[in-house]
Amino acid sequence: MRKAKPKKRVILPDPKFNDQKVSKFVNHLMYDGKKNTSYEIFYAALDIVGGKMKDEEKSPLEVWKQALDNITPQVEVKSRRIGGATFQVPTEIRPDRKESVSMKNMIAFARKRGGKSMADKLASEIMYAFNNQGGAYKRKEDMHRMAEANRAFAHFRF
């Protein structure tokens, strides 16, 4: 699209917590347009988190938000071709993309995880991310490490 930027779609907040971030997460979690199923999975996962982390003074929703913040990357590397050579150029990530990347990573690593139901897998990934562990946190650390290693090519930024 060359002319105007497309308009941002307004995402309605979720029914239980009245939070837009939850709706975005559920939209990423959704398969085949089954939004009710993904809401059930998400709410069940938060119930599991609430049950397992009783000693925390935070609510399950706050735990989930903190977990997302813990796995949100600040920089990423993008391939840039210059003079026949391809360089991995570290670039900062836009705020909306940061949020999207962290949600997608959490869901992807929850799906890979062993467990009975998706709610169980998601709950355990949320708890691991809250404690700065797990696959999604490792992915963030790897992204930061790659950006640090390729810092010499930062002047090729777009």
Coordinates of C-alpha atoms in Angstrom, one line a residue:
M1 CA 0.0 0.0 0.0
R2 CA 1.7 3.1 -1.2
K3 CA -0.5 6.0 -0.3
A4 CA -2.3 6.2 3.0
K5 CA -1.5 4.1 6.1
P6 CA -4.3 1.7 6.9
K7 CA -6.4 2.6 9.9
K8 CA -5.7 0.8 13.1
R9 CA -8.6 -1.5 14.0
V10 CA -10.2 -0.8 17.4
I11 CA -10.0 -3.9 19.6
L12 CA -12.9 -4.2 22.1
P13 CA -11.9 -5.1 25.6
D14 CA -12.6 -8.5 27.0
P15 CA -15.8 -9.2 29.0
K16 CA -14.3 -10.4 32.3
F17 CA -11.4 -8.0 33.0
N18 CA -12.4 -5.2 30.5
D19 CA -8.8 -5.1 29.2
Q20 CA -7.7 -4.7 25.6
K21 CA -4.5 -6.5 26.1
V22 CA -6.4 -9.7 27.1
S23 CA -8.5 -9.4 23.9
K24 CA -5.3 -9.1 21.8
F25 CA -3.8 -12.1 23.5
V26 CA -7.0 -14.2 23.0
N27 CA -7.0 -13.2 19.3
H28 CA -3.5 -14.5 18.9
L29 CA -4.5 -17.7 20.8
M30 CA -7.6 -18.3 18.6
Y31 CA -7.8 -21.0 16.0
D32 CA -10.4 -21.1 13.2
G33 CA -12.4 -18.2 14.6
K34 CA -13.2 -20.0 17.8
K35 CA -12.9 -17.0 20.1
N36 CA -15.1 -18.4 22.9
T37 CA -12.9 -21.5 23.2
S38 CA -9.8 -19.3 23.4
Y39 CA -11.4 -17.1 26.1
E40 CA -12.2 -20.3 28.0
I41 CA -8.6 -21.5 27.7
F42 CA -7.2 -18.1 28.8
Y43 CA -9.5 -17.7 31.8
A44 CA -8.9 -21.4 32.8
A45 CA -5.1 -20.7 32.6
L46 CA -5.4 -17.6 34.8
D47 CA -7.5 -19.7 37.3
I48 CA -4.7 -22.3 37.4
V49 CA -2.1 -19.6 37.9
G50 CA -4.2 -18.1 40.7
G51 CA -4.4 -21.5 42.4
K52 CA -0.7 -22.3 42.1
M53 CA 0.6 -18.9 43.1
K54 CA -1.5 -18.2 46.1
D55 CA 1.5 -16.8 48.1
E56 CA 1.9 -14.0 45.5
E57 CA 0.3 -10.7 46.5
K58 CA -0.6 -10.0 42.8
S59 CA -3.8 -11.1 41.1
P60 CA -3.5 -13.7 38.2
L61 CA -4.0 -10.9 35.7
E62 CA -1.2 -8.9 37.1
V63 CA 1.0 -12.0 37.1
W64 CA 0.2 -12.5 33.4
K65 CA 1.0 -8.9 32.6
Q66 CA 4.3 -9.1 34.5
A67 CA 5.1 -12.3 32.6
L68 CA 4.5 -10.6 29.3
D69 CA 6.7 -7.7 30.3
N70 CA 9.5 -10.1 31.3
I71 CA 9.5 -11.8 27.8
T72 CA 9.1 -8.6 25.8
P73 CA 12.2 -8.0 23.6
Q74 CA 13.6 -4.5 23.2
V75 CA 15.7 -5.0 20.1
E76 CA 15.7 -7.5 17.2
V77 CA 17.9 -8.2 14.2
K78 CA 16.7 -7.7 10.7
S79 CA 18.5 -8.9 7.5
R80 CA 19.8 -6.1 5.3
R81 CA 21.6 -6.7 2.1
I82 CA 24.5 -4.3 1.4
G83 CA 26.9 -4.8 -1.5
G84 CA 26.3 -8.5 -2.0
A85 CA 26.6 -9.3 1.7
T86 CA 23.8 -9.9 4.1
F87 CA 24.1 -8.3 7.5
Q88 CA 22.1 -8.9 10.6
V89 CA 21.3 -5.3 11.6
P90 CA 20.0 -4.7 15.2
T91 CA 17.0 -2.4 15.3
E92 CA 14.6 -1.3 18.0
I93 CA 11.1 -2.7 18.0
R94 CA 8.0 -0.5 17.7
P95 CA 5.8 -0.7 20.9
D96 CA 2.9 -2.4 19.2
R97 CA 5.2 -5.0 17.6
K98 CA 6.9 -5.6 21.0
E99 CA 3.6 -6.5 22.5
S100 CA 2.6 -8.7 19.6
V101 CA 6.0 -10.6 19.5
S102 CA 5.9 -11.3 23.2
M103 CA 2.3 -12.6 23.0
K104 CA 3.1 -14.8 20.0
N105 CA 6.3 -16.2 21.7
M106 CA 4.3 -17.0 24.9
I107 CA 1.6 -18.9 22.9
A108 CA 4.1 -20.7 20.7
F109 CA 6.2 -22.0 23.6
A110 CA 3.0 -22.9 25.5
R111 CA 1.9 -25.0 22.5
K112 CA 5.2 -26.8 22.3
R113 CA 5.2 -27.5 26.1
G114 CA 4.1 -31.0 27.4
G115 CA 0.9 -31.0 29.3
K116 CA -2.7 -32.2 29.4
S117 CA -4.7 -29.2 28.2
M118 CA -3.8 -26.0 26.5
A119 CA -4.9 -24.1 29.7
D120 CA -2.3 -26.2 31.7
K121 CA 0.4 -25.5 29.2
L122 CA -0.4 -21.8 29.1
A123 CA -0.5 -21.5 32.9
S124 CA 2.9 -23.1 33.3
E125 CA 4.4 -20.9 30.5
I126 CA 2.9 -17.8 32.3
M127 CA 4.4 -18.9 35.6
Y128 CA 7.8 -19.6 34.1
A129 CA 7.8 -16.2 32.3
F130 CA 6.9 -14.5 35.5
N131 CA 9.9 -16.1 37.2
N132 CA 12.2 -15.2 34.2
Q133 CA 12.5 -18.8 33.0
G134 CA 11.0 -20.9 30.2
G135 CA 11.2 -20.9 26.4
A136 CA 9.7 -17.5 25.7
Y137 CA 12.2 -15.8 28.1
K138 CA 15.0 -17.7 26.5
R139 CA 13.9 -16.5 23.1
K140 CA 14.0 -12.9 24.3
E141 CA 17.5 -13.4 25.7
D142 CA 18.7 -15.0 22.4
M143 CA 17.3 -12.0 20.5
H144 CA 19.1 -9.6 22.7
R145 CA 22.3 -11.6 22.5
M146 CA 22.2 -11.6 18.7
A147 CA 21.6 -7.9 18.6
E148 CA 24.5 -7.3 21.0
A149 CA 26.8 -9.6 18.8
N150 CA 25.9 -7.6 15.7
R151 CA 26.1 -4.2 17.3
A152 CA 28.9 -3.3 14.9
F153 CA 26.4 -3.2 12.0
A154 CA 24.0 -0.8 13.8
H155 CA 25.1 2.0 11.5
F156 CA 23.3 0.2 8.6
R157 CA 20.0 0.8 10.3
F158 CA 17.1 1.6 7.8

